[in-house]
Coordinates of C-alpha atoms and ligand atoms in Angstrom, one line a residue:
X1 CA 77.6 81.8 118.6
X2 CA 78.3 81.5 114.4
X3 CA 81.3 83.6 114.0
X4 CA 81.7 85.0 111.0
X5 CA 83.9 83.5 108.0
X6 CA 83.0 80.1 110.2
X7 CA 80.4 78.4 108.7
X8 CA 78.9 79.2 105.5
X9 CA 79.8 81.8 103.3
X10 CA 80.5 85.1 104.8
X11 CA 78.0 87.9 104.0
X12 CA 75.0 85.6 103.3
X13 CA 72.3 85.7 105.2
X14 CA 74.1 88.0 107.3
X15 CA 72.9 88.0 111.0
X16 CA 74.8 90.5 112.4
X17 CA 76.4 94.0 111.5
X18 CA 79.4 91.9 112.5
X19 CA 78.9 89.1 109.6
X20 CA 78.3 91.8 107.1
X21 CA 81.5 93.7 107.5
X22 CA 83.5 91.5 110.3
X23 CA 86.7 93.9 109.3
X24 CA 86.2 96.1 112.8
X25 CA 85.9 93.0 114.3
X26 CA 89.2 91.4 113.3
X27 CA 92.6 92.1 114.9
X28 CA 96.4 92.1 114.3
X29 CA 97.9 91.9 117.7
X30 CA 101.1 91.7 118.9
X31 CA 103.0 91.7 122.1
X32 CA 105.9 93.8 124.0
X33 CA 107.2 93.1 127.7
X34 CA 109.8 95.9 127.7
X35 CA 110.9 98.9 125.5
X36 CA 113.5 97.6 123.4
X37 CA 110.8 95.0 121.6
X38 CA 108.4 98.3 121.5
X39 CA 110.6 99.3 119.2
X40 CA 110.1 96.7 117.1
X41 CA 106.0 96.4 117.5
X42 CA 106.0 100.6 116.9
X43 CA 108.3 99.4 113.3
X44 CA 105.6 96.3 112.7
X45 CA 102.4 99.0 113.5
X46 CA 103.7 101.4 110.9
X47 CA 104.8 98.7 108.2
X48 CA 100.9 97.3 108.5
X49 CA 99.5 101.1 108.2
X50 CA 101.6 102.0 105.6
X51 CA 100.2 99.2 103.7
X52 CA 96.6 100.2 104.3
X53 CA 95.6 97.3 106.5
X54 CA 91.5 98.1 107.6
X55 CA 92.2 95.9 110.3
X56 CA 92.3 97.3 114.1
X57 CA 95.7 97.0 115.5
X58 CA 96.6 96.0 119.3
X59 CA 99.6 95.8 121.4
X60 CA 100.0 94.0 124.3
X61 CA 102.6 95.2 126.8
X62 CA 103.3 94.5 130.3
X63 CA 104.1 96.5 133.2
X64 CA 108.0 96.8 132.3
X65 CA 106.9 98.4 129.6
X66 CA 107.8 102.6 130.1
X67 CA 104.7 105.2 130.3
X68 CA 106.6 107.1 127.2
X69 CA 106.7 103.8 125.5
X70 CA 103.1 103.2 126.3
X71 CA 102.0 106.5 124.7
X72 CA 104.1 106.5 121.4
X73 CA 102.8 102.9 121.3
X74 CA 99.1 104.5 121.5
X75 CA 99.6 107.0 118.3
X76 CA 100.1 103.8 116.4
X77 CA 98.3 100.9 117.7
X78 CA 94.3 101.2 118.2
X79 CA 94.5 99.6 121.3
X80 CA 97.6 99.0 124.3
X81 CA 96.2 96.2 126.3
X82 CA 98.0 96.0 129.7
X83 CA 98.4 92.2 130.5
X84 CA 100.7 90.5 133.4
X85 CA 104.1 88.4 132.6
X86 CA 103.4 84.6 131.8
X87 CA 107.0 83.3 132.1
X88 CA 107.4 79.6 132.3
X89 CA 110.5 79.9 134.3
X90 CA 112.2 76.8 132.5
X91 CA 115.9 77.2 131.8
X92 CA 116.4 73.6 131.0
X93 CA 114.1 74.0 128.2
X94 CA 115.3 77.5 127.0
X95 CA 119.6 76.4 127.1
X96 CA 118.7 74.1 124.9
X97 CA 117.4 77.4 122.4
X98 CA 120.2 78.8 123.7
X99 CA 117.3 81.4 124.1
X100 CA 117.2 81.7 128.0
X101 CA 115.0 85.3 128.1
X102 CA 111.6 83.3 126.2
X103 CA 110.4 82.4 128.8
X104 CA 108.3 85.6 128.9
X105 CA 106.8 84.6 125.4
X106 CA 103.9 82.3 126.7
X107 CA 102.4 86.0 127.8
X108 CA 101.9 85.7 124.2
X109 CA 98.7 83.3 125.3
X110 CA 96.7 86.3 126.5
X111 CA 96.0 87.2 123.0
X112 CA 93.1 84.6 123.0
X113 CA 91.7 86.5 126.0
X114 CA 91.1 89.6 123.2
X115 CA 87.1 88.2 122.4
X116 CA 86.0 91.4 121.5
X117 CA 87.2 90.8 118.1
X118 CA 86.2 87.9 115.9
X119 CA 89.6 86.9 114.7
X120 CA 92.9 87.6 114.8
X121 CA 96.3 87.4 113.0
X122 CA 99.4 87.6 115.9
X123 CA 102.6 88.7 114.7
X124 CA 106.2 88.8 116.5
X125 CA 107.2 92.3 117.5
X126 CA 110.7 90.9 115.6
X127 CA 108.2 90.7 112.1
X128 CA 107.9 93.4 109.2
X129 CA 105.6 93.5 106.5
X130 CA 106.0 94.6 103.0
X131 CA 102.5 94.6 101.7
X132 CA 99.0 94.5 102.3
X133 CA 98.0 90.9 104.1
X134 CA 94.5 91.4 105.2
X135 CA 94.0 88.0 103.0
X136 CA 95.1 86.2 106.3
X137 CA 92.0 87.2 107.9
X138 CA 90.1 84.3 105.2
X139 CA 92.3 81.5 106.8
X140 CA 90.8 80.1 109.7
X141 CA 92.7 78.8 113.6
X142 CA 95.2 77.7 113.7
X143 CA 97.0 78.8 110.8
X144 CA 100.8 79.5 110.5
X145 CA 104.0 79.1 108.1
X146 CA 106.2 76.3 109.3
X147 CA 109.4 76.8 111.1
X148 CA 112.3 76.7 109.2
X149 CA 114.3 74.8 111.8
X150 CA 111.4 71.9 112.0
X151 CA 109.3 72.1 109.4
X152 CA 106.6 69.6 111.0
X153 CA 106.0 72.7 113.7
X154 CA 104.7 75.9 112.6
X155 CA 106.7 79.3 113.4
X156 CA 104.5 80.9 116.2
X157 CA 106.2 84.4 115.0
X158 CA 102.8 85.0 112.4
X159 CA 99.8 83.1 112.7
X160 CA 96.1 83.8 112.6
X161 CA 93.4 82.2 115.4
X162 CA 90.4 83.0 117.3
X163 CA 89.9 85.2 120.8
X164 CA 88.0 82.8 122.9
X165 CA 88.4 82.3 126.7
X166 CA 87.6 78.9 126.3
X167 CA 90.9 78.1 124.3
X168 CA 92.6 80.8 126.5
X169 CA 91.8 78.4 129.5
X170 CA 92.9 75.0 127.8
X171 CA 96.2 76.5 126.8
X172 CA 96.9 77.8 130.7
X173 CA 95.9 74.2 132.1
X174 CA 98.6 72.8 129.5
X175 CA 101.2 75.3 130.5
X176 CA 100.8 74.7 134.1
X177 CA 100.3 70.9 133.8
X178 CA 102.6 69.9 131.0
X179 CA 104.5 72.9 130.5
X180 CA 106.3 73.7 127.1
X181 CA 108.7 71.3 125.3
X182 CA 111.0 74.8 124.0
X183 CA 110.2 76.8 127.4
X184 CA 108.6 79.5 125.3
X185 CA 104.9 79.8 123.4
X186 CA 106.0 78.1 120.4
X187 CA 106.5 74.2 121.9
X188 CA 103.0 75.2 123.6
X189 CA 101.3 76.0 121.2
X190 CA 102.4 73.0 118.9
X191 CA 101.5 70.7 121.6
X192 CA 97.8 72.3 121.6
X193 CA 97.3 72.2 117.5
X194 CA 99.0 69.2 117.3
X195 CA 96.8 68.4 114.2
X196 CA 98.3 71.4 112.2
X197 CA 100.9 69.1 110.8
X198 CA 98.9 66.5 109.1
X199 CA 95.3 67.5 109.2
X200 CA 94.9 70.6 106.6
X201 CA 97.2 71.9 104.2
X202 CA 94.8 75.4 104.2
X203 CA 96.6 76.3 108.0
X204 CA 99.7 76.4 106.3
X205 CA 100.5 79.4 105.3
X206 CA 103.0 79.7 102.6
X207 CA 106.3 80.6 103.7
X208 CA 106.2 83.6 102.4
X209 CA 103.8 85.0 105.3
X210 CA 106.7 84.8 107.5
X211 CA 110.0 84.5 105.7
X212 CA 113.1 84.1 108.4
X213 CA 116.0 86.0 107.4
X214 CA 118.1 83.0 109.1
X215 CA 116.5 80.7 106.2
X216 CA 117.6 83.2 103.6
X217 CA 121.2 81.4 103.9
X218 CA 120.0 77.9 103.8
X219 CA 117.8 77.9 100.7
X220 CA 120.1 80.5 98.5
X221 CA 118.1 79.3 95.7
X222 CA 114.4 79.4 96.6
X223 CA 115.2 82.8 97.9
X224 CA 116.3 84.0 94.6
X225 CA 113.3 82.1 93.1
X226 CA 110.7 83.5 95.6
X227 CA 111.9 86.2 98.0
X228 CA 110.7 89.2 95.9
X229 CA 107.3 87.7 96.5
X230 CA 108.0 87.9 100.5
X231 CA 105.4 89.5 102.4
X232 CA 106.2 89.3 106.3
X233 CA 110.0 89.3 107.1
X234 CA 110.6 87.4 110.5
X235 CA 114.1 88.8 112.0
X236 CA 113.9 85.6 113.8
X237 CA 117.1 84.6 116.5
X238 CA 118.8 86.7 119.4
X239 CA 119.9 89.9 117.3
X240 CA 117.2 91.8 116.5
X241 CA 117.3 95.1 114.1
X242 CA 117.4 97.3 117.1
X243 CA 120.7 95.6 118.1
X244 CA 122.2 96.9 115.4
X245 CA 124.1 100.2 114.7
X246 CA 122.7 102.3 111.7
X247 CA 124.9 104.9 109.8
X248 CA 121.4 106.8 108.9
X249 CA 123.9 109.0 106.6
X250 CA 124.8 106.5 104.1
X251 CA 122.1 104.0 104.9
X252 CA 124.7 101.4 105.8
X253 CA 124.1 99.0 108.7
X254 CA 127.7 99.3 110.7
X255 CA 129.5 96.2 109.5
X256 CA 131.5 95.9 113.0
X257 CA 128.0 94.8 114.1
X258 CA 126.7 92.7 111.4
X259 CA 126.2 89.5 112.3
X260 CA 126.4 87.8 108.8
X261 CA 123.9 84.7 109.9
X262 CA 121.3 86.8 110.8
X263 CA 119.4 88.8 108.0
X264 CA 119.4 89.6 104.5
X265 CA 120.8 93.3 104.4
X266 CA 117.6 94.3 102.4
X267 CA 115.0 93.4 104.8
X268 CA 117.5 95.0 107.7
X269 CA 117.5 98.6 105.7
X270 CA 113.6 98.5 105.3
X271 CA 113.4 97.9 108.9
X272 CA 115.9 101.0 109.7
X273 CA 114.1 103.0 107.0
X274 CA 111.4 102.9 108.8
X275 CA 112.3 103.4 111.9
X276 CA 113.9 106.6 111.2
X277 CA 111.5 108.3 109.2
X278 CA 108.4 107.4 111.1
X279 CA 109.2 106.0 114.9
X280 CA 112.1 107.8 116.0
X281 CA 110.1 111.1 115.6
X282 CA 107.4 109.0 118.0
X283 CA 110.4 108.2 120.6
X284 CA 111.7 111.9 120.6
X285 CA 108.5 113.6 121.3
X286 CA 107.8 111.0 124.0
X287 CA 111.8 111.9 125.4
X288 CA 112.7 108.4 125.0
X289 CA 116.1 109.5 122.8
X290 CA 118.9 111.3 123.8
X291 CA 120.6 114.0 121.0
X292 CA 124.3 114.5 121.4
X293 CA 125.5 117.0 119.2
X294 CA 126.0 116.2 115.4
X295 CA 126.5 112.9 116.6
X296 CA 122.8 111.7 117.1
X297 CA 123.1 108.5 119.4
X298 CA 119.6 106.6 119.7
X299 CA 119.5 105.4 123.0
X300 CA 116.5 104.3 125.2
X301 CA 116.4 106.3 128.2
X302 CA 115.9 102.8 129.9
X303 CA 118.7 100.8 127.9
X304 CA 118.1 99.2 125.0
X305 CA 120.5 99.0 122.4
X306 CA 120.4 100.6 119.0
X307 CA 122.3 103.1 118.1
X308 CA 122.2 106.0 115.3
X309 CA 125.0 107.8 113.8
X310 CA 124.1 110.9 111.8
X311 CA 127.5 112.6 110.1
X312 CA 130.9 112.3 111.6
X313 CA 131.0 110.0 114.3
X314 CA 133.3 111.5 117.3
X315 CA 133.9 109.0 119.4
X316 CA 131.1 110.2 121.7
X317 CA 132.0 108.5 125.2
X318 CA 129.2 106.3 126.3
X319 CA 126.6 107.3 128.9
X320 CA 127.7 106.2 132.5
X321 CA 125.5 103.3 133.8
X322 CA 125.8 101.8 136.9
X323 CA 126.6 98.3 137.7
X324 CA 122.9 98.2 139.9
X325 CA 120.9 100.5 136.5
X326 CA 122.7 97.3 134.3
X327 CA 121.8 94.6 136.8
X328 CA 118.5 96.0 136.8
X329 CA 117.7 96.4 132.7
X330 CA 119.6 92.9 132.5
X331 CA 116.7 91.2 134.4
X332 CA 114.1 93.3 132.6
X333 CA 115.4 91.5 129.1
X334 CA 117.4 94.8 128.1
X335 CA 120.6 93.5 128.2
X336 CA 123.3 95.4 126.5
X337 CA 124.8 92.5 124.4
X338 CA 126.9 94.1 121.8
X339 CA 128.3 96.8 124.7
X340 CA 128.6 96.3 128.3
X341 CA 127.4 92.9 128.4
X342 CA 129.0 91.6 125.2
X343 CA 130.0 88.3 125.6
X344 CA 133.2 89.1 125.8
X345 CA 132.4 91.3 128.8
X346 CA 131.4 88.5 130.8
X347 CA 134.0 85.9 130.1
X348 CA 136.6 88.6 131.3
X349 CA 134.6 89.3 134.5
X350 CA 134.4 85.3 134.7
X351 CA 137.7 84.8 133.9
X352 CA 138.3 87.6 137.2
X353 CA 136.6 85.5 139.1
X354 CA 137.9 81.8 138.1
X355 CA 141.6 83.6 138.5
Ligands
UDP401 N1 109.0 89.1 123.5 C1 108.9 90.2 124.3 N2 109.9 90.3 125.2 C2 111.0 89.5 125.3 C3 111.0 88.4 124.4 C4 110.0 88.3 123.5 O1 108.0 91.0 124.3 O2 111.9 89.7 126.2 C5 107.8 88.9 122.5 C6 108.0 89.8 121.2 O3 106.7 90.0 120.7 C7 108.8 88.8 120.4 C8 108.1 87.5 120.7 O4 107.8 87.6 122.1 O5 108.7 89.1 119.0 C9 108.9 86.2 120.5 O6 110.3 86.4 120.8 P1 111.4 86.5 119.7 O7 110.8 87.2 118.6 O8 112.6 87.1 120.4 O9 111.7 85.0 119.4 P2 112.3 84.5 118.0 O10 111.3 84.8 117.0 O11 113.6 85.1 117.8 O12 112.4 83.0 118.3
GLC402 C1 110.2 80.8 118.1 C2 109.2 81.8 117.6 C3 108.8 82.8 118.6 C4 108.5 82.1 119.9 C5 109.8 81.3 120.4 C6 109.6 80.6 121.7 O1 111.4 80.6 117.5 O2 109.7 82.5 116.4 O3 107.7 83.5 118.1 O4 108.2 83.0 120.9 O5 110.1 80.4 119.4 O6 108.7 79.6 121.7
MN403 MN1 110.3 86.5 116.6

């Protein structure tokens, strides 16, 4: 089968109602395996809408995933896919990210299974973007922006392929025979493109097309040269946005929770801005936030971890959780790591323990 924008010119000789207008064809997809990153796919859906993508979008979640989640994913996203948990199991791997909940990424992979579209751009449910980048859909597999910790690898957090089950397949064998040199999709998926590096400078994607708000720090300069031109912010590393706390009153990101390594403030605003005026409507029709008084505390029935303080802040005691409920949303990925299970949390229960 000639799929379109492969060879030849697109639109010449057209074949197909798909090679004349391949746009219904073409996908961005990206993935959640619990409702705390939902939150962040329901942010990425409405950043791509709001900048008139006429691409189809998809989510792929995974059983952990809520049924309220599942439907305020649906008023966004063309398409929830429902796919199992590929999780590569290998702590070794993962300590060394200091990243032990990846694991879970390689379900990422099932995104090649999607061949009812042509071609696809996958972008981390961590990623924003601030403009129109239906351009990507011209590049052709595998292209991505390299990661800003090893340059010679490409960030798998944006990057633009093609559904076939073949590929699909490959990948799978690699995982299960060779496994992953970073215990997630990323080492993976370097191993399989291995070429990516040296081959064809058009499948690198400028840096722009996924900008990590880590690199911000480390290249002061070029980000004063270049950032304005940014078009896909990548809150790449353990925080994410929805870790944060939001003062939604004076649009401030809580400073006893900002982590100064982790974003530019800018990018974390826009992705707050967002999230208040266009997905926590979503969450409270769907009854997945609870509304204490003046003081509005954005909570995930099932445990995730922003928060959202509207006006004068009493100091609203925290819902009760049980030890089992925590044990429970801790496996699921949703631990509570700037409350209950902060760090320091655990060292004093450890240092119980060791004493
Ligand atoms: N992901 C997920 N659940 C998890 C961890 C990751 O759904 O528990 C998905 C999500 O789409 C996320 C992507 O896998 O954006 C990659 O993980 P993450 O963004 O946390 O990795 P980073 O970019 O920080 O290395
Ligand atoms: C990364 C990528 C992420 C990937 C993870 C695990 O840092 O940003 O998309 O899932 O590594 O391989
Ligand atoms: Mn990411």
């Amino acid at each position: 089968e000639v799929q379109p924008g492969g060879e030849g010119p697109e639109g010449l000789g057209s074949r197909s109602p798909q090679a004349a207008d391949p746009r219904g064809h073409q996908a961005f997809v990206t993935l959640t395996t619990n409702d705390a990153y939902a939150k962040g796919a329901l942010v990425l859906g409405s950043s791509l809408k709001q900048h008139r993508t006429t691409r189809k979008l998809v989510v792929l979640a995974t059983p952990q995933v809520s049924d309220s989640m599942r439907r305020a994913l649906e008023t966004i996203f063309d398409e929830v896919i429902m796919v199992d948990v590929l999780d590569s199991g290998d702590s070794a791997h993962l300590t060394l990210m200091k990243r032990p909940e990846l694991g879970v990424t390689l379900t990422k992979l099932h995104c090649w299974s999607l061949t009812q579209y042509s071609k696809c751009v996958f972008m981390d449910a961590d990623t924003l973007v601030l403009t129109n980048i239906d351009d990507l859909f011209e590049r052709e597999e595998l292209s991505a922006a390299p990661d800003p910790g090893w340059p010679d690898c490409f960030n798998s957090g944006v990057f633009v392929y093609q559904p076939s089950v073949e590929t699909y397949n490959q990948l799978l064998r690699l995982a299960s025979e060779q496994g992953s040199f970073d215990g997630g999709d990323q080492g993976l998926l370097n191993t399989f493109f291995s070429s990516w590096a040296t081959t064809d400078i058009r499948k690198h994607l400028p840096f722009i097309y996924n900008l990590s708000s880590t690199s911000v720090y480390s290249y002061l300069p070029a980000f004063k040269a270049f950032g304005a031109s940014a078009k896909v912010v990548h809150f790449l590393g353990r925080v994410k946005p929805w870790n944060y706390t939001y003062d939604a009153q004076t649009k401030s990101v809580k400073s006893e929770s900002h982590d100064p390594t982790m974003t530019h403030p800018e990018f974390l605003h826009l992705w707050w801005d967002i999230f208040t005026t266009t997905v926590l409507p979503l969450l409270q029709q769907y009854g997945l936030v609870k509304d204490t008084c003046s003081y509005l505390h954005v909570e995930h029935v099932s445990g995730a971890v922003s928060h959202m303080s509207l006006g004068e802040s009493p100091a609203t005691p925290q819902p009760f959780v049980s030890s089992e409920e925590r044990k429970e949303r801790w496996e699921q990925g949703q631990a509570d790591y700037l409350g209950a299970d902060s760090f320091d949390n655990i060292k004093r229960k450890l240092d119980t323990y060791l004493q």
